[in-house]
Structures are given as structure tokens and as C-alpha cells.
PDB file of C-alpha atoms in Angstrom:
ATOM      1  CA  UNK A   1      88.243  55.486 106.995  1.00 51.00           C
ATOM      2  CA  UNK A   2      87.821  52.553 104.605  1.00 62.00           C
ATOM      3  CA  UNK A   3      86.786  53.004 101.024  1.00 71.00           C
ATOM      4  CA  UNK A   4      83.308  51.652 100.379  1.00 85.00           C
ATOM      5  CA  UNK A   5      83.954  51.327  96.660  1.00 93.00           C
ATOM      6  CA  UNK A   6      86.794  49.753  94.729  1.00 94.00           C
ATOM      7  CA  UNK A   7      88.020  49.988  91.141  1.00 95.00           C
ATOM      8  CA  UNK A   8      85.956  47.811  88.820  1.00 96.00           C
ATOM      9  CA  UNK A   9      82.726  48.200  90.801  1.00 96.00           C
ATOM     10  CA  UNK A  10      79.668  49.434  88.962  1.00 97.00           C
ATOM     11  CA  UNK A  11      77.821  52.330  90.553  1.00 97.00           C
ATOM     12  CA  UNK A  12      74.764  54.419  89.869  1.00 97.00           C
ATOM     13  CA  UNK A  13      74.881  58.158  90.512  1.00 98.00           C
ATOM     14  CA  UNK A  14      72.028  59.244  92.774  1.00 97.00           C
ATOM     15  CA  UNK A  15      69.145  60.910  91.026  1.00 96.00           C
ATOM     16  CA  UNK A  16      68.919  63.696  93.536  1.00 90.00           C
ATOM     17  CA  UNK A  17      68.754  67.490  93.391  1.00 91.00           C
ATOM     18  CA  UNK A  18      69.682  68.929  96.775  1.00 90.00           C
ATOM     19  CA  UNK A  19      70.051  72.698  97.226  1.00 89.00           C
ATOM     20  CA  UNK A  20      73.416  74.386  97.661  1.00 89.00           C
ATOM     21  CA  UNK A  21      76.815  74.107  96.030  1.00 90.00           C
ATOM     22  CA  UNK A  22      76.700  70.691  94.350  1.00 92.00           C
ATOM     23  CA  UNK A  23      79.483  69.524  92.027  1.00 93.00           C
ATOM     24  CA  UNK A  24      77.856  66.393  90.624  1.00 96.00           C
ATOM     25  CA  UNK A  25      77.087  67.213  86.972  1.00 97.00           C
ATOM     26  CA  UNK A  26      73.431  66.756  86.017  1.00 96.00           C
ATOM     27  CA  UNK A  27      74.373  64.689  82.971  1.00 97.00           C
ATOM     28  CA  UNK A  28      75.675  61.924  85.276  1.00 98.00           C
ATOM     29  CA  UNK A  29      72.705  61.761  87.659  1.00 97.00           C
ATOM     30  CA  UNK A  30      70.899  58.423  87.484  1.00 97.00           C
ATOM     31  CA  UNK A  31      73.599  57.084  85.143  1.00 98.00           C
ATOM     32  CA  UNK A  32      75.649  53.920  85.607  1.00 97.00           C
ATOM     33  CA  UNK A  33      79.432  54.026  85.580  1.00 98.00           C
ATOM     34  CA  UNK A  34      82.443  52.042  86.694  1.00 98.00           C
ATOM     35  CA  UNK A  35      84.834  53.082  89.449  1.00 97.00           C
ATOM     36  CA  UNK A  36      88.280  53.659  87.920  1.00 97.00           C
ATOM     37  CA  UNK A  37      90.182  54.824  90.990  1.00 95.00           C
ATOM     38  CA  UNK A  38      89.808  56.254  94.444  1.00 94.00           C
ATOM     39  CA  UNK A  39      91.044  59.834  94.840  1.00 91.00           C
ATOM     40  CA  UNK A  40      89.799  60.877  98.259  1.00 77.00           C
ATOM     41  CA  UNK A  41      89.385  61.818 100.974  1.00 88.00           C
ATOM     42  CA  UNK A  42      88.949  65.494 100.197  1.00 89.00           C
ATOM     43  CA  UNK A  43      87.025  68.404 101.685  1.00 88.00           C
ATOM     44  CA  UNK A  44      83.378  68.169 100.700  1.00 90.00           C
ATOM     45  CA  UNK A  45      82.627  71.107  98.371  1.00 89.00           C
ATOM     46  CA  UNK A  46      79.006  70.999  99.509  1.00 91.00           C
ATOM     47  CA  UNK A  47      80.202  72.094 102.973  1.00 92.00           C
ATOM     48  CA  UNK A  48      83.335  74.004 101.996  1.00 88.00           C
ATOM     49  CA  UNK A  49      81.331  76.476  99.910  1.00 88.00           C
ATOM     50  CA  UNK A  50      79.619  77.596 103.120  1.00 90.00           C
ATOM     51  CA  UNK A  51      82.784  77.851 105.167  1.00 89.00           C
ATOM     52  CA  UNK A  52      82.161  74.569 107.034  1.00 89.00           C
ATOM     53  CA  UNK A  53      85.818  73.652 107.436  1.00 88.00           C
ATOM     54  CA  UNK A  54      84.879  71.651 110.546  1.00 92.00           C
ATOM     55  CA  UNK A  55      83.043  68.977 108.538  1.00 92.00           C
ATOM     56  CA  UNK A  56      84.876  65.708 107.822  1.00 92.00           C
ATOM     57  CA  UNK A  57      86.388  65.073 104.388  1.00 92.00           C
ATOM     58  CA  UNK A  58      84.608  62.734 101.992  1.00 94.00           C
ATOM     59  CA  UNK A  59      86.013  60.091  99.705  1.00 95.00           C
ATOM     60  CA  UNK A  60      86.007  60.793  95.973  1.00 96.00           C
ATOM     61  CA  UNK A  61      86.261  58.370  93.089  1.00 97.00           C
ATOM     62  CA  UNK A  62      86.981  58.631  89.391  1.00 97.00           C
ATOM     63  CA  UNK A  63      83.952  57.105  87.686  1.00 98.00           C
ATOM     64  CA  UNK A  64      83.962  56.206  83.971  1.00 98.00           C
ATOM     65  CA  UNK A  65      80.733  56.480  81.983  1.00 98.00           C
ATOM     66  CA  UNK A  66      80.484  55.024  78.460  1.00 98.00           C
ATOM     67  CA  UNK A  67      79.174  57.664  76.051  1.00 98.00           C
ATOM     68  CA  UNK A  68      76.431  55.235  75.026  1.00 98.00           C
ATOM     69  CA  UNK A  69      75.062  55.260  78.584  1.00 97.00           C
ATOM     70  CA  UNK A  70      75.093  59.049  78.858  1.00 98.00           C
ATOM     71  CA  UNK A  71      73.733  60.082  75.462  1.00 97.00           C
ATOM     72  CA  UNK A  72      71.063  58.223  73.521  1.00 93.00           C
ATOM     73  CA  UNK A  73      72.486  59.375  70.180  1.00 92.00           C
ATOM     74  CA  UNK A  74      76.189  58.720  70.897  1.00 95.00           C
ATOM     75  CA  UNK A  75      78.004  58.022  67.631  1.00 94.00           C
ATOM     76  CA  UNK A  76      80.888  56.345  69.467  1.00 97.00           C
ATOM     77  CA  UNK A  77      79.214  54.614  72.442  1.00 97.00           C
ATOM     78  CA  UNK A  78      82.527  53.190  73.743  1.00 97.00           C
ATOM     79  CA  UNK A  79      84.132  56.594  74.195  1.00 98.00           C
ATOM     80  CA  UNK A  80      84.351  57.444  77.903  1.00 98.00           C
ATOM     81  CA  UNK A  81      83.677  60.403  80.153  1.00 98.00           C
ATOM     82  CA  UNK A  82      85.467  60.153  83.510  1.00 98.00           C
ATOM     83  CA  UNK A  83      84.038  62.288  86.322  1.00 98.00           C
ATOM     84  CA  UNK A  84      85.288  62.827  89.893  1.00 97.00           C
ATOM     85  CA  UNK A  85      82.360  62.117  92.246  1.00 97.00           C
ATOM     86  CA  UNK A  86      81.851  62.026  96.016  1.00 96.00           C
ATOM     87  CA  UNK A  87      81.041  58.734  97.727  1.00 95.00           C
ATOM     88  CA  UNK A  88      77.650  59.884  99.026  1.00 94.00           C
ATOM     89  CA  UNK A  89      76.509  60.376  95.434  1.00 96.00           C
ATOM     90  CA  UNK A  90      77.292  56.792  94.395  1.00 97.00           C
ATOM     91  CA  UNK A  91      75.145  53.680  94.907  1.00 96.00           C
ATOM     92  CA  UNK A  92      77.012  50.397  94.387  1.00 95.00           C
ATOM     93  CA  UNK A  93      75.253  48.006  92.025  1.00 93.00           C
ATOM     94  CA  UNK A  94      77.179  44.940  93.169  1.00 70.00           C
ATOM     95  CA  UNK A  95      77.724  43.496  96.621  1.00 62.00           C
ATOM     96  CA  UNK A  96      81.288  43.488  97.861  1.00 53.00           C
ATOM     97  CA  UNK A  97      82.653  39.923  98.128  1.00 51.00           C
TER      98      UNK A  97
ATOM     99  CA  UNK B   1      82.499 108.995  72.780  1.00 46.00           C
ATOM    100  CA  UNK B   2      79.889 111.053  74.524  1.00 51.00           C
ATOM    101  CA  UNK B   3      79.351 114.725  73.798  1.00 49.00           C
ATOM    102  CA  UNK B   4      79.951 115.465  77.486  1.00 55.00           C
ATOM    103  CA  UNK B   5      83.495 114.177  77.096  1.00 68.00           C
ATOM    104  CA  UNK B   6      84.378 117.736  76.189  1.00 74.00           C
ATOM    105  CA  UNK B   7      87.270 117.701  73.760  1.00 79.00           C
ATOM    106  CA  UNK B   8      87.346 117.486  70.011  1.00 83.00           C
ATOM    107  CA  UNK B   9      89.600 114.508  69.168  1.00 84.00           C
ATOM    108  CA  UNK B  10      88.297 111.038  68.308  1.00 82.00           C
ATOM    109  CA  UNK B  11      88.879 107.997  70.527  1.00 77.00           C
ATOM    110  CA  UNK B  12      89.339 104.526  69.031  1.00 76.00           C
ATOM    111  CA  UNK B  13      86.128 102.480  69.121  1.00 81.00           C
ATOM    112  CA  UNK B  14      87.613  99.750  71.335  1.00 85.00           C
ATOM    113  CA  UNK B  15      86.241 100.013  74.887  1.00 84.00           C
ATOM    114  CA  UNK B  16      88.658 100.791  77.702  1.00 84.00           C
ATOM    115  CA  UNK B  17      88.879  98.575  80.787  1.00 81.00           C
ATOM    116  CA  UNK B  18      86.493 100.756  82.823  1.00 84.00           C
ATOM    117  CA  UNK B  19      83.880 101.038  80.065  1.00 85.00           C
ATOM    118  CA  UNK B  20      82.189  97.791  81.174  1.00 85.00           C
ATOM    119  CA  UNK B  21      79.928  97.690  84.245  1.00 90.00           C
ATOM    120  CA  UNK B  22      81.540  97.550  87.694  1.00 91.00           C
ATOM    121  CA  UNK B  23      79.771  94.343  88.667  1.00 93.00           C
ATOM    122  CA  UNK B  24      78.631  93.140  92.056  1.00 95.00           C
ATOM    123  CA  UNK B  25      81.345  90.457  92.061  1.00 94.00           C
ATOM    124  CA  UNK B  26      84.066  92.953  91.117  1.00 94.00           C
ATOM    125  CA  UNK B  27      82.980  95.155  94.028  1.00 96.00           C
ATOM    126  CA  UNK B  28      82.918  92.144  96.350  1.00 97.00           C
ATOM    127  CA  UNK B  29      86.439  91.108  95.292  1.00 95.00           C
ATOM    128  CA  UNK B  30      87.828  94.591  95.846  1.00 95.00           C
ATOM    129  CA  UNK B  31      86.076  94.976  99.202  1.00 97.00           C
ATOM    130  CA  UNK B  32      87.243  91.547 100.397  1.00 97.00           C
ATOM    131  CA  UNK B  33      90.867  92.210  99.419  1.00 96.00           C
ATOM    132  CA  UNK B  34      90.804  95.590 101.191  1.00 97.00           C
ATOM    133  CA  UNK B  35      89.280  94.071 104.324  1.00 97.00           C
ATOM    134  CA  UNK B  36      91.818  91.212 104.471  1.00 97.00           C
ATOM    135  CA  UNK B  37      94.648  93.727 104.098  1.00 97.00           C
ATOM    136  CA  UNK B  38      93.122  96.052 106.699  1.00 98.00           C
ATOM    137  CA  UNK B  39      92.792  93.155 109.151  1.00 97.00           C
ATOM    138  CA  UNK B  40      96.384  92.073 108.529  1.00 97.00           C
ATOM    139  CA  UNK B  41      95.568  88.617 107.088  1.00 97.00           C
ATOM    140  CA  UNK B  42      98.035  89.454 104.313  1.00 96.00           C
ATOM    141  CA  UNK B  43      99.600  92.649 103.032  1.00 96.00           C
ATOM    142  CA  UNK B  44      99.516  94.303  99.629  1.00 96.00           C
ATOM    143  CA  UNK B  45     102.967  93.028  98.742  1.00 97.00           C
ATOM    144  CA  UNK B  46     101.928  89.413  99.437  1.00 96.00           C
ATOM    145  CA  UNK B  47      98.791  89.851  97.310  1.00 95.00           C
ATOM    146  CA  UNK B  48     100.786  91.333  94.439  1.00 96.00           C
ATOM    147  CA  UNK B  49     103.433  88.599  94.673  1.00 94.00           C
ATOM    148  CA  UNK B  50     100.788  85.859  94.619  1.00 90.00           C
ATOM    149  CA  UNK B  51      99.068  87.340  91.568  1.00 91.00           C
ATOM    150  CA  UNK B  52     102.425  87.652  89.818  1.00 93.00           C
ATOM    151  CA  UNK B  53     103.303  84.064  90.671  1.00 89.00           C
ATOM    152  CA  UNK B  54     100.035  82.830  89.155  1.00 88.00           C
ATOM    153  CA  UNK B  55     100.422  85.042  86.079  1.00 91.00           C
ATOM    154  CA  UNK B  56     104.022  83.886  85.560  1.00 92.00           C
ATOM    155  CA  UNK B  57     102.973  80.290  84.911  1.00 94.00           C
ATOM    156  CA  UNK B  58     103.014  79.364  81.224  1.00 96.00           C
ATOM    157  CA  UNK B  59     102.429  76.217  79.152  1.00 97.00           C
ATOM    158  CA  UNK B  60     106.220  76.033  78.700  1.00 97.00           C
ATOM    159  CA  UNK B  61     106.397  74.608  82.228  1.00 97.00           C
ATOM    160  CA  UNK B  62     104.077  71.733  81.342  1.00 97.00           C
ATOM    161  CA  UNK B  63     105.958  71.241  78.085  1.00 98.00           C
ATOM    162  CA  UNK B  64     109.199  70.709  80.025  1.00 98.00           C
ATOM    163  CA  UNK B  65     107.518  67.979  82.071  1.00 98.00           C
ATOM    164  CA  UNK B  66     106.191  66.267  78.945  1.00 98.00           C
ATOM    165  CA  UNK B  67     109.548  66.407  77.148  1.00 98.00           C
ATOM    166  CA  UNK B  68     111.362  64.992  80.176  1.00 98.00           C
ATOM    167  CA  UNK B  69     108.784  62.200  80.432  1.00 98.00           C
ATOM    168  CA  UNK B  70     109.395  61.354  76.759  1.00 98.00           C
ATOM    169  CA  UNK B  71     113.146  60.944  77.235  1.00 98.00           C
ATOM    170  CA  UNK B  72     113.203  59.476  80.764  1.00 98.00           C
ATOM    171  CA  UNK B  73     110.877  56.491  81.442  1.00 98.00           C
ATOM    172  CA  UNK B  74     111.503  56.629  85.203  1.00 98.00           C
ATOM    173  CA  UNK B  75     110.528  60.310  85.275  1.00 98.00           C
ATOM    174  CA  UNK B  76     107.423  59.431  83.233  1.00 98.00           C
ATOM    175  CA  UNK B  77     106.350  57.004  85.971  1.00 98.00           C
ATOM    176  CA  UNK B  78     106.919  59.619  88.659  1.00 98.00           C
ATOM    177  CA  UNK B  79     104.982  62.209  86.626  1.00 98.00           C
ATOM    178  CA  UNK B  80     102.016  59.870  86.244  1.00 98.00           C
ATOM    179  CA  UNK B  81     102.124  59.105  89.977  1.00 96.00           C
ATOM    180  CA  UNK B  82     102.391  62.732  91.187  1.00 97.00           C
ATOM    181  CA  UNK B  83     102.666  65.696  88.808  1.00 98.00           C
ATOM    182  CA  UNK B  84     103.335  68.188  91.618  1.00 98.00           C
ATOM    183  CA  UNK B  85     106.325  66.228  92.942  1.00 98.00           C
ATOM    184  CA  UNK B  86     107.677  65.666  89.411  1.00 98.00           C
ATOM    185  CA  UNK B  87     107.406  69.399  88.665  1.00 98.00           C
ATOM    186  CA  UNK B  88     109.323  70.294  91.829  1.00 98.00           C
ATOM    187  CA  UNK B  89     112.075  67.884  90.691  1.00 98.00           C
ATOM    188  CA  UNK B  90     112.601  70.181  87.680  1.00 97.00           C
ATOM    189  CA  UNK B  91     112.449  73.308  89.809  1.00 96.00           C
ATOM    190  CA  UNK B  92     108.937  74.175  88.624  1.00 95.00           C
ATOM    191  CA  UNK B  93     106.414  75.466  91.180  1.00 92.00           C
ATOM    192  CA  UNK B  94     103.200  73.483  90.518  1.00 94.00           C
ATOM    193  CA  UNK B  95     101.121  75.353  93.113  1.00 91.00           C
ATOM    194  CA  UNK B  96      99.150  73.873  96.005  1.00 91.00           C
ATOM    195  CA  UNK B  97      96.426  72.023  94.077  1.00 93.00           C
ATOM    196  CA  UNK B  98      97.056  68.349  93.214  1.00 95.00           C
ATOM    197  CA  UNK B  99      97.496  67.738  89.475  1.00 97.00           C
ATOM    198  CA  UNK B 100      97.196  64.400  87.675  1.00 97.00           C
ATOM    199  CA  UNK B 101      98.564  63.557  84.245  1.00 98.00           C
ATOM    200  CA  UNK B 102      96.613  61.232  81.958  1.00 98.00           C
ATOM    201  CA  UNK B 103      98.718  59.487  79.327  1.00 98.00           C
ATOM    202  CA  UNK B 104      97.700  59.093  75.712  1.00 98.00           C
ATOM    203  CA  UNK B 105      98.427  55.719  74.103  1.00 98.00           C
ATOM    204  CA  UNK B 106      98.109  54.592  70.480  1.00 97.00           C
ATOM    205  CA  UNK B 107      94.573  53.410  71.441  1.00 98.00           C
ATOM    206  CA  UNK B 108      93.417  56.207  73.775  1.00 98.00           C
ATOM    207  CA  UNK B 109      93.195  59.971  73.310  1.00 98.00           C
ATOM    208  CA  UNK B 110      92.532  62.056  76.437  1.00 98.00           C
ATOM    209  CA  UNK B 111      90.910  65.487  76.609  1.00 98.00           C
ATOM    210  CA  UNK B 112      90.283  67.712  79.650  1.00 98.00           C
ATOM    211  CA  UNK B 113      87.271  69.843  80.564  1.00 98.00           C
ATOM    212  CA  UNK B 114      85.558  71.314  83.602  1.00 97.00           C
ATOM    213  CA  UNK B 115      81.856  71.231  82.753  1.00 97.00           C
ATOM    214  CA  UNK B 116      80.951  73.060  85.978  1.00 95.00           C
ATOM    215  CA  UNK B 117      83.200  76.095  85.628  1.00 90.00           C
ATOM    216  CA  UNK B 118      86.808  76.428  84.463  1.00 91.00           C
ATOM    217  CA  UNK B 119      89.019  74.223  86.677  1.00 94.00           C
ATOM    218  CA  UNK B 120      92.439  74.101  85.048  1.00 96.00           C
ATOM    219  CA  UNK B 121      96.005  73.445  86.269  1.00 95.00           C
ATOM    220  CA  UNK B 122      96.732  77.173  86.013  1.00 93.00           C
ATOM    221  CA  UNK B 123      99.611  77.169  88.508  1.00 91.00           C
ATOM    222  CA  UNK B 124     101.398  74.851  86.078  1.00 94.00           C
ATOM    223  CA  UNK B 125     100.050  75.794  82.627  1.00 95.00           C
ATOM    224  CA  UNK B 126      99.048  79.429  83.101  1.00 95.00           C
ATOM    225  CA  UNK B 127      95.611  80.930  82.555  1.00 94.00           C
ATOM    226  CA  UNK B 128      93.179  78.784  80.565  1.00 96.00           C
ATOM    227  CA  UNK B 129      92.201  79.933  77.080  1.00 97.00           C
ATOM    228  CA  UNK B 130      88.864  81.749  76.902  1.00 96.00           C
ATOM    229  CA  UNK B 131      87.274  78.945  74.892  1.00 97.00           C
ATOM    230  CA  UNK B 132      88.043  76.483  77.712  1.00 98.00           C
ATOM    231  CA  UNK B 133      85.648  78.508  79.895  1.00 96.00           C
ATOM    232  CA  UNK B 134      82.949  78.834  77.235  1.00 97.00           C
ATOM    233  CA  UNK B 135      79.612  77.075  77.637  1.00 96.00           C
ATOM    234  CA  UNK B 136      79.960  75.667  74.122  1.00 97.00           C
ATOM    235  CA  UNK B 137      83.228  73.833  74.851  1.00 98.00           C
ATOM    236  CA  UNK B 138      82.100  72.638  78.300  1.00 97.00           C
ATOM    237  CA  UNK B 139      78.746  71.323  77.115  1.00 97.00           C
ATOM    238  CA  UNK B 140      79.831  69.876  73.798  1.00 98.00           C
ATOM    239  CA  UNK B 141      83.139  68.169  74.584  1.00 98.00           C
ATOM    240  CA  UNK B 142      81.484  65.630  76.896  1.00 98.00           C
ATOM    241  CA  UNK B 143      78.616  65.056  74.449  1.00 97.00           C
ATOM    242  CA  UNK B 144      80.347  65.044  71.062  1.00 97.00           C
ATOM    243  CA  UNK B 145      84.090  65.133  71.741  1.00 98.00           C
ATOM    244  CA  UNK B 146      85.097  63.994  68.262  1.00 98.00           C
ATOM    245  CA  UNK B 147      83.103  66.784  66.600  1.00 98.00           C
ATOM    246  CA  UNK B 148      84.706  69.362  68.908  1.00 98.00           C
ATOM    247  CA  UNK B 149      88.209  67.973  68.303  1.00 98.00           C
ATOM    248  CA  UNK B 150      87.586  68.014  64.538  1.00 98.00           C
ATOM    249  CA  UNK B 151      86.805  71.738  64.789  1.00 98.00           C
ATOM    250  CA  UNK B 152      90.227  72.147  66.415  1.00 97.00           C
ATOM    251  CA  UNK B 153      91.715  70.316  63.411  1.00 97.00           C
ATOM    252  CA  UNK B 154      92.175  66.988  65.176  1.00 97.00           C
ATOM    253  CA  UNK B 155      90.469  64.124  63.338  1.00 97.00           C
ATOM    254  CA  UNK B 156      90.779  60.889  65.326  1.00 97.00           C
ATOM    255  CA  UNK B 157      90.425  57.477  63.688  1.00 97.00           C
ATOM    256  CA  UNK B 158      87.448  55.420  64.925  1.00 97.00           C
ATOM    257  CA  UNK B 159      89.707  52.785  66.503  1.00 97.00           C
ATOM    258  CA  UNK B 160      91.116  55.351  68.937  1.00 98.00           C
ATOM    259  CA  UNK B 161      88.971  55.659  72.049  1.00 98.00           C
ATOM    260  CA  UNK B 162      88.309  59.201  73.273  1.00 98.00           C
ATOM    261  CA  UNK B 163      88.376  59.651  77.053  1.00 98.00           C
ATOM    262  CA  UNK B 164      87.059  62.976  78.362  1.00 98.00           C
ATOM    263  CA  UNK B 165      88.087  63.940  81.895  1.00 98.00           C
ATOM    264  CA  UNK B 166      85.637  66.236  83.680  1.00 98.00           C
ATOM    265  CA  UNK B 167      87.491  67.983  86.563  1.00 96.00           C
ATOM    266  CA  UNK B 168      84.614  68.189  89.021  1.00 94.00           C
ATOM    267  CA  UNK B 169      86.520  67.841  92.309  1.00 92.00           C
ATOM    268  CA  UNK B 170      89.820  68.939  93.867  1.00 90.00           C
ATOM    269  CA  UNK B 171      92.143  67.442  91.237  1.00 94.00           C
ATOM    270  CA  UNK B 172      93.337  69.206  88.101  1.00 97.00           C
ATOM    271  CA  UNK B 173      94.281  67.304  84.975  1.00 98.00           C
ATOM    272  CA  UNK B 174      96.787  67.593  82.141  1.00 98.00           C
ATOM    273  CA  UNK B 175      97.364  65.296  79.186  1.00 98.00           C
ATOM    274  CA  UNK B 176     100.675  63.528  78.635  1.00 98.00           C
ATOM    275  CA  UNK B 177     100.546  63.287  74.830  1.00 98.00           C
ATOM    276  CA  UNK B 178     102.346  60.811  72.577  1.00 98.00           C
ATOM    277  CA  UNK B 179     105.830  61.656  71.363  1.00 98.00           C
ATOM    278  CA  UNK B 180     105.716  62.214  67.594  1.00 97.00           C
ATOM    279  CA  UNK B 181     107.505  59.741  65.361  1.00 94.00           C
ATOM    280  CA  UNK B 182     110.684  60.993  63.741  1.00 94.00           C
ATOM    281  CA  UNK B 183     112.042  62.695  66.874  1.00 96.00           C
ATOM    282  CA  UNK B 184     114.434  59.962  68.027  1.00 93.00           C
ATOM    283  CA  UNK B 185     117.525  62.162  68.112  1.00 93.00           C
ATOM    284  CA  UNK B 186     115.859  65.334  69.313  1.00 96.00           C
ATOM    285  CA  UNK B 187     117.024  67.101  72.455  1.00 96.00           C
ATOM    286  CA  UNK B 188     114.683  67.656  75.392  1.00 97.00           C
ATOM    287  CA  UNK B 189     114.544  71.375  74.528  1.00 97.00           C
ATOM    288  CA  UNK B 190     113.598  70.651  70.922  1.00 96.00           C
ATOM    289  CA  UNK B 191     110.915  68.214  72.055  1.00 97.00           C
ATOM    290  CA  UNK B 192     109.468  70.694  74.545  1.00 98.00           C
ATOM    291  CA  UNK B 193     108.858  73.177  71.724  1.00 97.00           C
ATOM    292  CA  UNK B 194     106.430  70.687  70.113  1.00 97.00           C
ATOM    293  CA  UNK B 195     104.241  70.573  73.234  1.00 98.00           C
ATOM    294  CA  UNK B 196     101.710  73.381  73.082  1.00 97.00           C
ATOM    295  CA  UNK B 197      99.038  74.352  75.579  1.00 98.00           C
ATOM    296  CA  UNK B 198      96.329  72.614  73.529  1.00 98.00           C
ATOM    297  CA  UNK B 199      98.404  69.395  73.474  1.00 98.00           C
ATOM    298  CA  UNK B 200      98.155  69.303  77.276  1.00 98.00           C
ATOM    299  CA  UNK B 201      94.385  69.998  77.212  1.00 98.00           C
ATOM    300  CA  UNK B 202      93.975  67.329  74.535  1.00 98.00           C
ATOM    301  CA  UNK B 203      92.494  69.470  71.757  1.00 98.00           C
ATOM    302  CA  UNK B 204      95.704  69.021  69.740  1.00 98.00           C
ATOM    303  CA  UNK B 205      98.541  66.526  69.483  1.00 98.00           C
ATOM    304  CA  UNK B 206     102.245  67.351  69.135  1.00 97.00           C
ATOM    305  CA  UNK B 207     103.262  67.373  65.480  1.00 95.00           C
ATOM    306  CA  UNK B 208     106.524  67.916  63.645  1.00 92.00           C
ATOM    307  CA  UNK B 209     106.802  71.378  62.117  1.00 85.00           C
ATOM    308  CA  UNK B 210     105.551  71.547  58.550  1.00 77.00           C
ATOM    309  CA  UNK B 211     108.715  71.624  56.359  1.00 71.00           C
ATOM    310  CA  UNK B 212     107.017  74.227  54.164  1.00 63.00           C
ATOM    311  CA  UNK B 213     106.791  76.532  57.195  1.00 63.00           C
ATOM    312  CA  UNK B 214     110.492  76.036  57.969  1.00 58.00           C
ATOM    313  CA  UNK B 215     111.424  77.051  54.427  1.00 53.00           C
ATOM    314  CA  UNK B 216     109.269  80.150  54.471  1.00 45.00           C
TER     315      UNK B 216
END
């Protein structure tokens, strides 16, 4: 299983609202961040919450969002929020070389 | 105290444990535990021992890791690579959930939250404080971290970047804070006493004791 994303890549979180146990915070959806590190693969909480231990693990990444991109009134726009997000929630904004 | 209670003395106004509602989730938890014991998945002794093991964890364990990292650069590297393995080196049981340490620098201050619920490295640091689970802390610390930290008494200069870590997946986080100046000759045990629970959440930084307090 090869990581689709690498540190330094810019990604957009999917603007998506599927039913079920979803651990992608709403404040990140549709927002652009930068991959800091890969931390997967891990069990997918969207399956695990329903006892689906048979489903394959998914890759997670630490994604850093500048405060200025999350909040329109951020007083310190360069402060960061780093969120752990599953690969299927992330759309790369740059082609891999 | 209700009139039906039937005896004349007064009870203190503080509610007893059973005075709240027996909620649906409390009933579910009790029923599930009884079923798992009845089916032999685990026994009562194993359940009690597990609860005791979780309750025995305290922030002093994390403080030992931080103090060792301050005095031993090689240990610091191992801690930043794998907190669970570093804890086991010191004979501390970090539990089964992977924990990461994020290191403060003179330019970066880290703070931990779980905006979704209350994820916390409780096997290592003990139970989280109630405010860590509050909606106010969870919603505000990602949106206005400096205002929240100021309410905790931590005013950060503008040149220090605040990095908020939202524990939304399987990892748990703790902060490796900066060692205070003026502690060059301190022992590991003395250093560990400076590292409080809030220092490892990031809502405080380790500080030397106020000399006025020592005199008092």
C-alpha cells in the first residue's frame, strides 16, 4: 500500500457530509491544508464504529491548516491547526512529480 | 429531601451519586459488562484490574518522561519518535494506544485538543480534566487559541507561533514543553515536579516556583 500523499503537498478536504460515524471535523471541510506527515494505515473509524473489522485499514495524514484559511477573522493567521485526516477525505491540489 | 424519606434529620444539599438519572448509556454499559462476564469474554477480576490500571495513571508519569528528555538528548529523540516505547524504557505502562509527543521550541507553542470528543493520552497522563471535555474548550481553542491560553494565564508573545493539535484519529498527543531557564543543576526529580498536567496539554508552561511561595 503506497501513500498517495507526501509531506509538503497541498490538499483540500472534501466538502462532503456522509451519514454515519465521521471523524473529519466540519471546520476543515472544503479547506486547504498542507500534509505534514503520514501516520497511517489505521482502522477506518467510519467502518470500525459499526463493527466492520473486516474492512481494510486506511492511510491517515497530519494536515496543517493556517488559522487564516480556517477563520475569516483570525487575529494570528499564521498560527496552525493540525488535524489527523483519512486519505479518502483529501484531494491533492498538485500533481505528483 | 422528600417528605417520604421518613426520618427527621437533614441531609446535606449536595446530591448523592444515585440522585442523577440512570441514563440509557449507563444502563447499556452495565448490561454490556454483565453480558461479557456471563459469556466468559472476561471476568469481574479482569474488569476491575483494567479499571484500576487506567485510574492509576497520573500526570506524574508524563512528567518523568519530560524530565528525562530534558536531561538526556538521546532519550528526547526516542521520546519524539515513539512515546510508548520511551515510556516502557522507564518502566511506565503507556497503554495500547499510540501516543506522539510534540516539542515546543522558542518559536512554537503546542496545545492539544480533541474537538470531536475527549481523546486524551489517559493511559499515560490519567483522566483528562473536565474542562478538556467541555464544548467551550474544544470549540474555542482551535478558533482563538491565544484567547483561551490567556484565560489559563498563559500570554504568548506574537512572534511565537501557536500550533493546535486536534486528535481526530487513532493517535493521542502530549506536549514536550521547554525546560525553564535557571534549572541547569536541577535533578531529574526536581525537574519532573515542574511539569504539570496542563504543561503536557499545552495550556501552561513549566515555571520556576515563585520565591514568595517558597518563603510562605
